[in-house]
């Protein structure tokens, strides 16, 4: 009698995330926006693997000497590990190394793209240790989406993500049946999905290593023709977190200037770091060295970008406060290293220039000269006064610059009415321009630029200026544009006819009633 309890699936039924990405089986459990497309799916140019696959040492997947020779020969010919597995009939295991791998059979748009990438970025050994990429989105959850996922040979089996503070798993129950797809009598239009709370500590799929963090970074490769997206699969918590933090940091700096992350050329590279891991045999945590990948853009220093868009000018020289236990400038033996925004030189074996028609020239930046001077100290003082980061003359010059610029924008010289300036300064409880600080002048200048783009309307009653929020409230409640003072008058107005007499009538008396 056949048991009704489903037998445990063997390990070979589950596949690694990188193989699932190479086979085009990476899917996100989402309802489709149309019948044909899922909102997460898109045209894929190919897969850039974070490592390679090597033979297993355990039976029954141990390679014979003949199979090992075939494996080594096909690896030298840059043949995909999936193709090698089909030839030798045995499974290989992933191995993280210090370079990326790309194969023609895993390039969906153009198989020759793999040769193009190696031509541009591979070293003399054929290893791709770093390459130039750009992102097509600003949000990290679209650049590198990730979940807990488990894949079977037929597709995504289960995925988990936090929903309202709780980890929820979504499982495709149709993959629990036989591989001949005979579990249902009818051809299904959509997958049969089951949702339930995910508890990794109690889940056998997670505990056996079949389910793990699965992240997929989406990008374009500079110098490689095509408009389709390249994908880099990873199961590394540290790589995903590092890329997320770098994207958030760049977005914060660029948002102050109204900039975008899209189109900035980043270096994608591998680096080795000691991280925490799990020993499945000893059932304990261990420390091990692991190859991770990260992104960076040396031509765009974040510190210079933040200082510049904070309103400070670093093109000239400025003085720094004296660091403790450091000799003064001019003392023998002291030298201040020059800070350059140019990328560090790379060994020629690890670098190949991009062709001139696609070469990215770094933006020209001016490196400030740092002059350090010891603060002057009198004989009666125990401690020297520290010199501010920017001299007083620099701050006064900035204030005078903003005052002159604002005065040139006000009527009759410019398009901004004086009423607008009075409203802005009134909110700060200031009556004179000379009372405004440097930060307040900057904010006032931003408000003027916004006004020039979208001028304010005037009150329909008193012709005073209306801010957008006051105008919106007035149109909603009074059906016309009124300032706050006119709104108060409108609220006090009555639709009843005016009372001609203030004499109070006795109760029940009706004028000219006759009783």
CSV table of C-alpha atoms in Angstrom, one decimal:
chain,number,residue,atom,x,y,z
A,1,UNK,CA,0.0,0.0,0.0
A,2,UNK,CA,1.4,3.4,-1.0
A,3,UNK,CA,1.9,5.8,1.9
A,4,UNK,CA,0.0,9.0,1.9
A,5,UNK,CA,2.9,10.8,3.6
A,6,UNK,CA,5.2,12.5,1.0
A,7,UNK,CA,8.8,11.2,1.2
A,8,UNK,CA,11.6,13.6,1.9
A,9,UNK,CA,13.1,14.9,-1.3
A,10,UNK,CA,16.7,14.1,-1.9
A,11,UNK,CA,19.4,16.8,-1.9
A,12,UNK,CA,19.8,16.6,-5.7
A,13,UNK,CA,16.2,18.0,-6.1
A,14,UNK,CA,17.4,21.4,-4.8
A,15,UNK,CA,19.8,23.5,-6.8
A,16,UNK,CA,22.1,26.4,-6.0
A,17,UNK,CA,20.9,30.0,-6.4
A,18,UNK,CA,23.6,30.8,-9.0
A,19,UNK,CA,22.5,27.9,-11.1
A,20,UNK,CA,18.8,29.0,-10.8
A,21,UNK,CA,19.8,32.5,-12.0
A,22,UNK,CA,21.8,31.1,-14.9
A,23,UNK,CA,18.9,28.9,-15.9
A,24,UNK,CA,16.5,31.8,-15.8
A,25,UNK,CA,14.5,30.3,-12.9
A,26,UNK,CA,14.8,33.3,-10.6
A,27,UNK,CA,11.2,34.5,-9.9
A,28,UNK,CA,9.6,36.6,-7.2
A,29,UNK,CA,6.2,35.4,-5.9
A,30,UNK,CA,4.2,38.5,-7.1
A,31,UNK,CA,0.9,38.8,-8.8
A,32,UNK,CA,1.4,39.8,-12.4
A,33,UNK,CA,0.5,43.4,-13.5
A,34,UNK,CA,-0.5,41.9,-16.9
A,35,UNK,CA,-1.2,38.4,-18.1
A,36,UNK,CA,2.3,38.1,-19.7
A,37,UNK,CA,4.6,39.9,-17.3
A,38,UNK,CA,5.5,39.8,-13.6
A,39,UNK,CA,6.5,43.2,-12.2
A,40,UNK,CA,9.9,41.9,-11.2
A,41,UNK,CA,10.8,40.1,-14.4
A,42,UNK,CA,12.6,41.9,-17.2
A,43,UNK,CA,14.9,41.3,-20.1
A,44,UNK,CA,18.1,39.7,-18.9
A,45,UNK,CA,21.4,40.2,-20.8
A,46,UNK,CA,23.1,37.4,-18.8
A,47,UNK,CA,24.5,36.3,-15.5
A,48,UNK,CA,27.8,37.4,-13.9
A,49,UNK,CA,28.8,34.6,-11.4
A,50,UNK,CA,30.6,35.6,-8.2
A,51,UNK,CA,32.8,32.5,-8.4
A,52,UNK,CA,33.2,29.1,-10.1
A,53,UNK,CA,32.1,25.5,-9.7
A,54,UNK,CA,34.5,22.7,-8.7
A,55,UNK,CA,34.2,18.9,-8.5
A,56,UNK,CA,32.7,17.4,-5.4
A,57,UNK,CA,34.8,15.1,-3.2
A,58,UNK,CA,31.9,12.9,-1.9
A,59,UNK,CA,30.3,10.0,-3.7
A,60,UNK,CA,28.4,9.6,-6.0
A,61,UNK,CA,29.6,12.9,-7.5
A,62,UNK,CA,33.4,12.3,-7.2
A,63,UNK,CA,35.0,12.6,-10.7
A,64,UNK,CA,37.0,9.9,-12.3
A,65,UNK,CA,40.4,10.8,-13.8
A,66,UNK,CA,38.9,10.9,-17.2
A,67,UNK,CA,36.0,13.1,-16.1
A,68,UNK,CA,38.4,15.4,-14.2
A,69,UNK,CA,40.4,15.9,-17.4
A,70,UNK,CA,37.2,16.8,-19.3
A,71,UNK,CA,36.3,19.2,-16.6
A,72,UNK,CA,39.7,21.0,-16.7
A,73,UNK,CA,39.6,21.2,-20.5
A,74,UNK,CA,36.1,22.7,-20.6
A,75,UNK,CA,36.9,25.2,-17.9
A,76,UNK,CA,39.9,26.4,-19.9
A,77,UNK,CA,37.6,26.9,-22.8
A,78,UNK,CA,35.2,29.1,-20.6
A,79,UNK,CA,32.4,26.7,-20.9
A,80,UNK,CA,29.5,27.1,-18.5
A,81,UNK,CA,29.5,24.8,-15.4
A,82,UNK,CA,25.9,23.8,-16.3
A,83,UNK,CA,27.2,22.5,-19.7
A,84,UNK,CA,30.0,20.7,-18.0
A,85,UNK,CA,27.6,18.9,-15.6
A,86,UNK,CA,25.5,17.8,-18.6
A,87,UNK,CA,28.6,16.3,-20.3
A,88,UNK,CA,30.1,14.5,-17.3
A,89,UNK,CA,26.7,13.6,-15.8
A,90,UNK,CA,27.6,14.7,-12.2
A,91,UNK,CA,27.0,17.8,-10.1
A,92,UNK,CA,29.6,20.3,-9.2
A,93,UNK,CA,29.7,22.5,-6.1
A,94,UNK,CA,30.0,26.3,-6.1
A,95,UNK,CA,33.3,27.9,-4.9
A,96,UNK,CA,33.8,31.5,-4.0
A,97,UNK,CA,37.0,32.9,-5.5
A,98,UNK,CA,38.6,36.4,-5.9
A,99,UNK,CA,37.2,37.0,-9.4
A,100,UNK,CA,33.9,37.0,-11.4
A,101,UNK,CA,33.0,34.4,-14.1
A,102,UNK,CA,30.9,34.9,-17.2
A,103,UNK,CA,30.0,32.3,-19.9
A,104,UNK,CA,28.6,32.6,-23.4
A,105,UNK,CA,25.9,30.1,-22.9
A,106,UNK,CA,24.6,32.1,-19.9
A,107,UNK,CA,24.4,35.3,-21.9
A,108,UNK,CA,20.8,35.5,-23.0
A,109,UNK,CA,21.0,38.4,-25.4
A,110,UNK,CA,24.3,37.9,-27.1
A,111,UNK,CA,26.7,35.0,-26.4
A,112,UNK,CA,29.6,37.1,-27.6
A,113,UNK,CA,29.1,39.5,-24.7
A,114,UNK,CA,31.1,37.1,-22.5
A,115,UNK,CA,34.1,37.5,-24.8
A,116,UNK,CA,33.6,41.2,-24.8
A,117,UNK,CA,33.6,41.4,-21.0
A,118,UNK,CA,36.8,39.4,-20.8
A,119,UNK,CA,38.4,41.5,-23.5
A,120,UNK,CA,37.7,44.7,-21.5
A,121,UNK,CA,38.2,43.7,-17.9
A,122,UNK,CA,40.1,40.3,-17.6
A,123,UNK,CA,43.7,40.2,-16.7
A,124,UNK,CA,46.4,38.1,-18.3
A,125,UNK,CA,45.1,35.0,-16.5
A,126,UNK,CA,41.6,35.6,-17.8
A,127,UNK,CA,40.3,36.6,-14.3
A,128,UNK,CA,37.8,39.4,-14.0
A,129,UNK,CA,38.6,41.0,-10.7
A,130,UNK,CA,36.7,44.3,-11.3
A,131,UNK,CA,34.6,46.0,-13.9
A,132,UNK,CA,32.7,49.2,-14.5
A,133,UNK,CA,28.9,49.1,-14.0
A,134,UNK,CA,26.0,51.6,-13.8
A,135,UNK,CA,22.6,51.3,-12.2
A,136,UNK,CA,19.3,52.0,-13.8
A,137,UNK,CA,17.4,52.8,-10.6
A,138,UNK,CA,17.9,54.8,-7.4
A,139,UNK,CA,16.3,52.4,-4.9
A,140,UNK,CA,18.4,49.6,-3.3
A,141,UNK,CA,15.4,47.3,-3.2
A,142,UNK,CA,15.3,47.4,-7.0
A,143,UNK,CA,19.0,47.4,-7.5
A,144,UNK,CA,19.7,44.4,-5.2
A,145,UNK,CA,16.4,42.7,-4.2
A,146,UNK,CA,16.9,39.8,-1.8
A,147,UNK,CA,14.9,37.2,0.1
A,148,UNK,CA,15.2,33.8,1.8
A,149,UNK,CA,14.7,31.4,-1.2
A,150,UNK,CA,15.0,27.7,-2.0
A,151,UNK,CA,15.1,26.5,-5.6
A,152,UNK,CA,14.3,23.1,-7.1
A,153,UNK,CA,15.1,21.9,-10.6
A,154,UNK,CA,11.8,23.1,-11.8
A,155,UNK,CA,11.8,26.6,-10.3
A,156,UNK,CA,11.4,28.6,-7.1
A,157,UNK,CA,10.1,26.3,-4.4
A,158,UNK,CA,9.8,28.7,-1.4
A,159,UNK,CA,10.6,32.3,-0.5
A,160,UNK,CA,10.3,34.3,2.7
A,161,UNK,CA,10.3,38.0,3.4
A,162,UNK,CA,9.2,40.3,6.3
A,163,UNK,CA,5.5,41.4,6.1
A,164,UNK,CA,4.2,43.7,8.8
A,165,UNK,CA,7.1,42.8,11.1
A,166,UNK,CA,6.7,39.0,10.7
A,167,UNK,CA,8.6,36.6,8.4
A,168,UNK,CA,6.1,35.1,6.0
A,169,UNK,CA,6.9,32.2,3.7
A,170,UNK,CA,5.3,31.6,0.3
A,171,UNK,CA,5.6,28.0,-1.1
A,172,UNK,CA,4.7,26.6,-4.5
A,173,UNK,CA,2.9,23.4,-3.5
A,174,UNK,CA,2.8,22.2,-7.1
A,175,UNK,CA,6.6,21.5,-6.8
A,176,UNK,CA,5.9,18.9,-4.1
A,177,UNK,CA,4.4,16.5,-6.7
A,178,UNK,CA,6.2,14.3,-9.3
A,179,UNK,CA,8.4,16.0,-11.9
A,180,UNK,CA,6.2,14.7,-14.7
A,181,UNK,CA,3.7,17.5,-13.7
A,182,UNK,CA,1.0,14.9,-13.2
A,183,UNK,CA,0.0,16.1,-9.7
A,184,UNK,CA,-3.1,17.9,-11.0
A,185,UNK,CA,-5.6,16.7,-13.6
A,186,UNK,CA,-5.9,20.2,-15.2
A,187,UNK,CA,-3.3,22.5,-16.6
A,188,UNK,CA,-3.0,25.3,-14.0
A,189,UNK,CA,-3.2,28.9,-15.1
A,190,UNK,CA,-1.3,30.1,-12.0
A,191,UNK,CA,0.8,28.5,-9.4
A,192,UNK,CA,-0.7,27.2,-6.2
A,193,UNK,CA,0.8,29.3,-3.5
A,194,UNK,CA,0.6,28.7,0.2
A,195,UNK,CA,1.5,31.3,2.8
A,196,UNK,CA,2.5,30.6,6.4
A,197,UNK,CA,4.8,32.0,9.1
A,198,UNK,CA,8.4,31.3,8.4
A,199,UNK,CA,10.5,29.9,11.3
A,200,UNK,CA,14.0,29.2,10.0
A,201,UNK,CA,15.1,27.5,13.2
A,202,UNK,CA,12.4,24.9,12.8
A,203,UNK,CA,12.4,24.6,9.0
A,204,UNK,CA,14.1,21.5,7.6
A,205,UNK,CA,14.6,23.1,4.2
A,206,UNK,CA,16.6,26.0,5.9
A,207,UNK,CA,18.4,23.7,8.3
A,208,UNK,CA,19.7,21.4,5.6
A,209,UNK,CA,21.1,24.4,3.7
A,210,UNK,CA,18.6,24.3,0.8
A,211,UNK,CA,17.1,27.7,1.7
A,212,UNK,CA,19.4,30.7,2.1
A,213,UNK,CA,19.6,34.4,1.5
A,214,UNK,CA,19.4,35.0,-2.2
A,215,UNK,CA,20.2,38.4,-3.6
A,216,UNK,CA,20.3,39.5,-7.2
A,217,UNK,CA,22.1,42.7,-8.2
A,218,UNK,CA,20.9,44.4,-11.4
A,219,UNK,CA,23.1,46.6,-13.5
A,220,UNK,CA,24.5,47.5,-16.9
A,221,UNK,CA,28.2,46.9,-17.8
A,222,UNK,CA,30.1,49.8,-19.3
A,223,UNK,CA,31.5,49.0,-22.7
A,224,UNK,CA,29.2,46.1,-23.4
A,225,UNK,CA,26.5,46.8,-26.1
A,226,UNK,CA,22.9,46.2,-25.3
A,227,UNK,CA,20.1,47.5,-23.2
A,228,UNK,CA,19.3,44.4,-21.2
A,229,UNK,CA,20.1,44.1,-17.5
A,230,UNK,CA,23.0,42.0,-16.2
A,231,UNK,CA,22.5,40.0,-13.0
A,232,UNK,CA,24.9,39.0,-10.2
A,233,UNK,CA,23.5,36.3,-7.9
A,234,UNK,CA,24.8,36.1,-4.3
A,235,UNK,CA,24.1,34.3,-1.1
A,236,UNK,CA,26.4,36.6,1.0
A,237,UNK,CA,24.8,38.6,3.8
A,238,UNK,CA,27.8,40.8,3.9
A,239,UNK,CA,27.9,41.6,0.2
A,240,UNK,CA,24.2,42.5,0.1
A,241,UNK,CA,24.5,44.7,3.2
A,242,UNK,CA,27.6,46.4,1.9
A,243,UNK,CA,26.0,47.3,-1.4
A,244,UNK,CA,22.8,48.5,0.3
A,245,UNK,CA,24.7,50.8,2.7
A,246,UNK,CA,26.8,52.2,-0.2
A,247,UNK,CA,23.7,53.0,-2.3
A,248,UNK,CA,22.0,54.7,0.7
A,249,UNK,CA,25.1,56.8,1.4
A,250,UNK,CA,25.5,58.0,-2.2
A,251,UNK,CA,21.7,58.7,-2.4
A,252,UNK,CA,21.9,60.9,0.7
A,253,UNK,CA,24.8,62.9,-0.7
A,254,UNK,CA,23.3,63.3,-4.2
A,255,UNK,CA,19.8,64.2,-3.0
A,256,UNK,CA,21.1,67.5,-1.6
A,257,UNK,CA,22.1,68.5,-5.1
A,258,UNK,CA,19.0,67.0,-6.7
A,259,UNK,CA,21.2,64.4,-8.3
A,260,UNK,CA,20.6,60.8,-9.2
A,261,UNK,CA,22.4,57.5,-8.8
A,262,UNK,CA,21.5,56.5,-12.3
A,263,UNK,CA,24.4,56.6,-14.7
A,264,UNK,CA,27.2,57.0,-12.2
A,265,UNK,CA,30.0,54.6,-13.2
A,266,UNK,CA,30.8,52.4,-10.2
A,267,UNK,CA,33.6,49.9,-9.9
A,268,UNK,CA,32.4,46.4,-9.1
A,269,UNK,CA,35.2,44.5,-7.4
A,270,UNK,CA,36.0,41.5,-5.2
A,271,UNK,CA,37.8,41.8,-1.8
A,272,UNK,CA,38.6,39.3,1.0
A,273,UNK,CA,37.3,39.7,4.5
A,274,UNK,CA,37.1,37.6,7.7
A,275,UNK,CA,33.4,37.0,8.5
A,276,UNK,CA,31.3,34.8,10.7
A,277,UNK,CA,30.1,31.5,9.2
A,278,UNK,CA,28.5,28.2,10.2
A,279,UNK,CA,30.1,24.9,10.2
A,280,UNK,CA,27.5,22.3,9.2
A,281,UNK,CA,29.5,19.4,10.4
A,282,UNK,CA,30.5,20.8,13.8
A,283,UNK,CA,27.2,22.6,14.2
A,284,UNK,CA,28.9,25.8,15.5
A,285,UNK,CA,29.8,29.3,14.4
A,286,UNK,CA,33.3,29.9,13.0
A,287,UNK,CA,35.4,32.7,11.6
A,288,UNK,CA,36.6,32.3,8.1
A,289,UNK,CA,38.0,34.4,5.2
A,290,UNK,CA,35.5,35.0,2.5
A,291,UNK,CA,35.6,36.7,-0.9
A,292,UNK,CA,32.9,39.4,-1.0
A,293,UNK,CA,32.0,41.9,-3.7
A,294,UNK,CA,31.4,45.7,-3.3
A,295,UNK,CA,31.0,48.9,-5.3
A,296,UNK,CA,32.8,52.2,-5.2
A,297,UNK,CA,33.3,55.4,-7.3
A,298,UNK,CA,36.7,56.9,-6.6
A,299,UNK,CA,36.1,59.8,-9.0
A,300,UNK,CA,33.2,61.0,-6.9
A,301,UNK,CA,34.5,61.6,-3.3
A,302,UNK,CA,31.5,61.7,-1.0
A,303,UNK,CA,33.1,64.1,1.5
A,304,UNK,CA,33.8,66.7,-1.2
A,305,UNK,CA,30.2,66.3,-2.5
A,306,UNK,CA,28.6,66.8,0.9
A,307,UNK,CA,30.8,69.8,1.7
A,308,UNK,CA,30.1,71.4,-1.6
A,309,UNK,CA,26.3,71.1,-1.5
A,310,UNK,CA,26.3,72.2,2.2
A,311,UNK,CA,27.2,75.6,0.8
A,312,UNK,CA,30.9,75.8,1.5
A,313,UNK,CA,33.6,76.6,-1.0
A,314,UNK,CA,36.6,74.3,-0.7
A,315,UNK,CA,38.3,75.5,-3.9
A,316,UNK,CA,40.6,77.9,-1.9
A,317,UNK,CA,42.8,77.3,1.0
A,318,UNK,CA,41.5,77.1,4.6
A,319,UNK,CA,42.9,76.4,8.0
A,320,UNK,CA,42.3,73.4,10.2
A,321,UNK,CA,42.3,73.3,14.0
A,322,UNK,CA,45.5,72.0,15.5
A,323,UNK,CA,45.5,68.3,16.1
A,324,UNK,CA,46.9,67.2,19.5
A,325,UNK,CA,50.5,66.1,19.7
A,326,UNK,CA,51.2,67.3,16.2
A,327,UNK,CA,54.0,69.7,15.2
A,328,UNK,CA,53.1,73.1,13.7
A,329,UNK,CA,53.4,73.8,10.0
A,330,UNK,CA,56.8,75.0,9.1
A,331,UNK,CA,58.6,72.6,11.5
A,332,UNK,CA,61.2,70.5,9.9
A,333,UNK,CA,60.2,67.0,8.9
A,334,UNK,CA,56.5,67.8,8.5
A,335,UNK,CA,54.6,67.2,5.3
A,336,UNK,CA,50.9,67.3,4.5
A,337,UNK,CA,50.0,64.6,2.0
A,338,UNK,CA,47.9,65.8,-1.0
A,339,UNK,CA,44.5,64.2,-1.3
A,340,UNK,CA,43.6,63.3,-4.8
A,341,UNK,CA,40.3,62.2,-6.2
A,342,UNK,CA,41.9,60.1,-8.9
A,343,UNK,CA,41.6,56.3,-8.5
A,344,UNK,CA,44.6,54.4,-7.2
A,345,UNK,CA,46.8,52.8,-9.8
A,346,UNK,CA,46.1,49.2,-10.5
A,347,UNK,CA,48.5,46.5,-11.6
A,348,UNK,CA,48.5,46.2,-15.4
A,349,UNK,CA,47.7,42.5,-15.1
A,350,UNK,CA,44.4,43.3,-13.4
A,351,UNK,CA,43.3,46.1,-15.6
A,352,UNK,CA,42.3,46.7,-19.2
A,353,UNK,CA,41.3,50.1,-20.5
A,354,UNK,CA,37.9,50.6,-22.0
A,355,UNK,CA,38.0,51.6,-25.7
A,356,UNK,CA,38.3,55.3,-26.4
A,357,UNK,CA,34.8,55.5,-27.8
A,358,UNK,CA,33.4,54.2,-24.4
A,359,UNK,CA,36.0,55.4,-22.0
A,360,UNK,CA,34.8,57.3,-18.9
A,361,UNK,CA,36.8,60.4,-18.1
A,362,UNK,CA,36.7,61.2,-14.4
A,363,UNK,CA,35.4,64.7,-13.6
A,364,UNK,CA,38.0,67.4,-13.0
A,365,UNK,CA,38.2,68.4,-9.3
A,366,UNK,CA,40.4,70.8,-7.5
A,367,UNK,CA,42.2,69.5,-4.4
A,368,UNK,CA,42.4,72.1,-1.7
A,369,UNK,CA,45.7,72.9,-0.2
A,370,UNK,CA,45.6,72.4,3.6
A,371,UNK,CA,47.7,74.9,5.6
A,372,UNK,CA,48.1,74.1,9.2
A,373,UNK,CA,49.2,76.8,11.7
A,374,UNK,CA,49.7,76.7,15.4
A,375,UNK,CA,47.1,78.9,17.2
A,376,UNK,CA,48.6,82.0,18.8
A,377,UNK,CA,48.7,81.8,22.6
A,378,UNK,CA,49.5,84.5,25.2
A,379,UNK,CA,51.6,83.9,28.2
A,380,UNK,CA,48.7,84.1,30.6
A,381,UNK,CA,46.6,81.5,28.9
A,382,UNK,CA,46.9,77.8,29.6
A,383,UNK,CA,45.3,76.6,26.4
A,384,UNK,CA,45.4,78.0,22.9
A,385,UNK,CA,42.2,79.0,21.2
A,386,UNK,CA,41.3,76.6,18.4
A,387,UNK,CA,41.0,78.0,14.9
A,388,UNK,CA,37.6,77.5,13.3
A,389,UNK,CA,37.3,75.2,10.3
A,390,UNK,CA,36.4,78.1,8.0
A,391,UNK,CA,37.9,81.6,8.8
A,392,UNK,CA,35.6,84.5,9.8
A,393,UNK,CA,36.5,86.3,6.6
A,394,UNK,CA,35.2,83.3,4.7
A,395,UNK,CA,31.9,83.2,6.6
A,396,UNK,CA,31.4,87.0,6.2
A,397,UNK,CA,32.1,86.8,2.5
A,398,UNK,CA,29.5,84.0,2.2
A,399,UNK,CA,26.9,86.1,4.1
A,400,UNK,CA,27.5,89.2,2.0
A,401,UNK,CA,27.3,87.1,-1.2
A,402,UNK,CA,23.9,85.8,-0.3
A,403,UNK,CA,22.6,89.2,0.8
A,404,UNK,CA,23.6,90.8,-2.5
A,405,UNK,CA,22.1,87.9,-4.5
A,406,UNK,CA,18.8,88.1,-2.7
A,407,UNK,CA,18.6,91.9,-3.1
A,408,UNK,CA,19.0,91.5,-6.8
A,409,UNK,CA,16.1,89.1,-7.0
A,410,UNK,CA,13.6,91.5,-5.2
A,411,UNK,CA,11.5,94.0,-7.1
A,412,UNK,CA,12.2,96.3,-8.9
A,413,UNK,CA,15.5,94.6,-9.8
A,414,UNK,CA,14.1,91.1,-9.9
A,415,UNK,CA,10.7,89.2,-10.2
A,416,UNK,CA,10.2,88.4,-6.5
A,417,UNK,CA,7.9,90.8,-4.6
A,418,UNK,CA,8.9,92.3,-1.3
A,419,UNK,CA,5.8,90.8,0.4
A,420,UNK,CA,7.3,87.3,-0.2
A,421,UNK,CA,10.6,88.3,1.6
A,422,UNK,CA,8.6,89.8,4.5
A,423,UNK,CA,6.6,86.6,4.9
A,424,UNK,CA,9.8,84.4,4.9
A,425,UNK,CA,11.6,86.6,7.4
A,426,UNK,CA,8.5,87.0,9.5
A,427,UNK,CA,8.4,83.2,10.1
A,428,UNK,CA,11.9,83.5,11.5
A,429,UNK,CA,10.8,86.5,13.7
A,430,UNK,CA,13.4,88.7,12.0
A,431,UNK,CA,12.8,92.2,10.6
A,432,UNK,CA,16.0,93.0,9.0
A,433,UNK,CA,18.2,91.2,6.4
A,434,UNK,CA,21.3,91.8,8.5
A,435,UNK,CA,19.8,89.7,11.3
A,436,UNK,CA,19.7,86.6,9.2
A,437,UNK,CA,22.4,83.9,9.8
A,438,UNK,CA,24.2,82.1,7.0
A,439,UNK,CA,21.9,79.0,7.1
A,440,UNK,CA,18.8,81.3,7.1
A,441,UNK,CA,20.1,83.1,4.1
A,442,UNK,CA,20.7,79.8,2.3
A,443,UNK,CA,17.1,78.7,3.1
A,444,UNK,CA,15.8,82.0,1.9
A,445,UNK,CA,17.7,81.7,-1.4
A,446,UNK,CA,16.2,78.2,-1.9
A,447,UNK,CA,12.7,79.6,-1.3
A,448,UNK,CA,13.3,82.4,-3.8
A,449,UNK,CA,14.4,79.8,-6.5
A,450,UNK,CA,11.2,77.8,-5.8
A,451,UNK,CA,9.1,81.0,-6.1
A,452,UNK,CA,10.7,81.8,-9.4
A,453,UNK,CA,9.8,78.3,-10.7
A,454,UNK,CA,6.2,78.4,-9.3
A,455,UNK,CA,5.1,82.0,-8.4
A,456,UNK,CA,2.5,82.4,-5.6
A,457,UNK,CA,-1.0,83.7,-6.4
A,458,UNK,CA,-2.6,86.6,-4.6
A,459,UNK,CA,-5.7,86.8,-2.4
A,460,UNK,CA,-8.9,87.5,-4.3
A,461,UNK,CA,-10.0,90.0,-1.6
A,462,UNK,CA,-6.9,91.9,-0.3
A,463,UNK,CA,-4.4,91.0,-3.1
A,464,UNK,CA,-1.9,89.7,-0.6
A,465,UNK,CA,0.4,86.8,-1.4
A,466,UNK,CA,-0.9,83.2,-0.9
A,467,UNK,CA,1.5,80.4,-0.1
A,468,UNK,CA,0.6,77.0,-1.7
A,469,UNK,CA,-0.7,75.4,1.5
A,470,UNK,CA,-2.9,78.4,2.4
A,471,UNK,CA,-4.3,78.5,-1.2
A,472,UNK,CA,-5.1,74.8,-1.1
A,473,UNK,CA,-6.9,75.1,2.3
A,474,UNK,CA,-8.9,78.1,1.1
A,475,UNK,CA,-10.0,76.5,-2.2
A,476,UNK,CA,-11.1,73.4,-0.3
A,477,UNK,CA,-13.1,75.2,2.4
A,478,UNK,CA,-14.1,78.6,0.8
A,479,UNK,CA,-14.0,77.7,-3.0
A,480,UNK,CA,-11.8,80.8,-3.6
A,481,UNK,CA,-8.3,82.0,-2.9
A,482,UNK,CA,-8.2,83.9,0.4
A,483,UNK,CA,-5.3,84.7,2.8
A,484,UNK,CA,-5.6,83.8,6.4
A,485,UNK,CA,-6.9,87.2,7.5
A,486,UNK,CA,-9.6,87.1,4.8
A,487,UNK,CA,-10.5,83.5,5.8
A,488,UNK,CA,-11.2,84.7,9.3
A,489,UNK,CA,-13.4,87.5,8.0
A,490,UNK,CA,-15.2,85.0,5.7
A,491,UNK,CA,-15.8,82.6,8.7
A,492,UNK,CA,-17.4,85.5,10.7
A,493,UNK,CA,-19.7,86.6,7.9
A,494,UNK,CA,-23.4,85.5,8.1
A,495,UNK,CA,-25.8,84.7,5.3
A,496,UNK,CA,-28.8,86.0,7.4
A,497,UNK,CA,-30.2,89.5,6.7
A,498,UNK,CA,-28.9,92.2,9.1
A,499,UNK,CA,-30.9,92.8,12.2
A,500,UNK,CA,-32.5,96.2,12.1
A,501,UNK,CA,-33.2,96.5,15.8
A,502,UNK,CA,-31.3,95.4,18.9
A,503,UNK,CA,-34.4,95.4,21.1
A,504,UNK,CA,-35.1,91.9,22.5
A,505,UNK,CA,-38.7,90.8,21.7
A,506,UNK,CA,-40.7,89.0,24.4
A,507,UNK,CA,-41.1,85.3,24.1
A,508,UNK,CA,-43.9,84.3,21.8
A,509,UNK,CA,-44.5,87.8,20.4
A,510,UNK,CA,-44.8,87.9,16.6
A,511,UNK,CA,-44.8,91.3,14.9
A,512,UNK,CA,-48.1,92.4,13.4
A,513,UNK,CA,-49.7,89.1,14.5
A,514,UNK,CA,-52.7,90.8,16.4
A,515,UNK,CA,-52.3,88.8,19.6
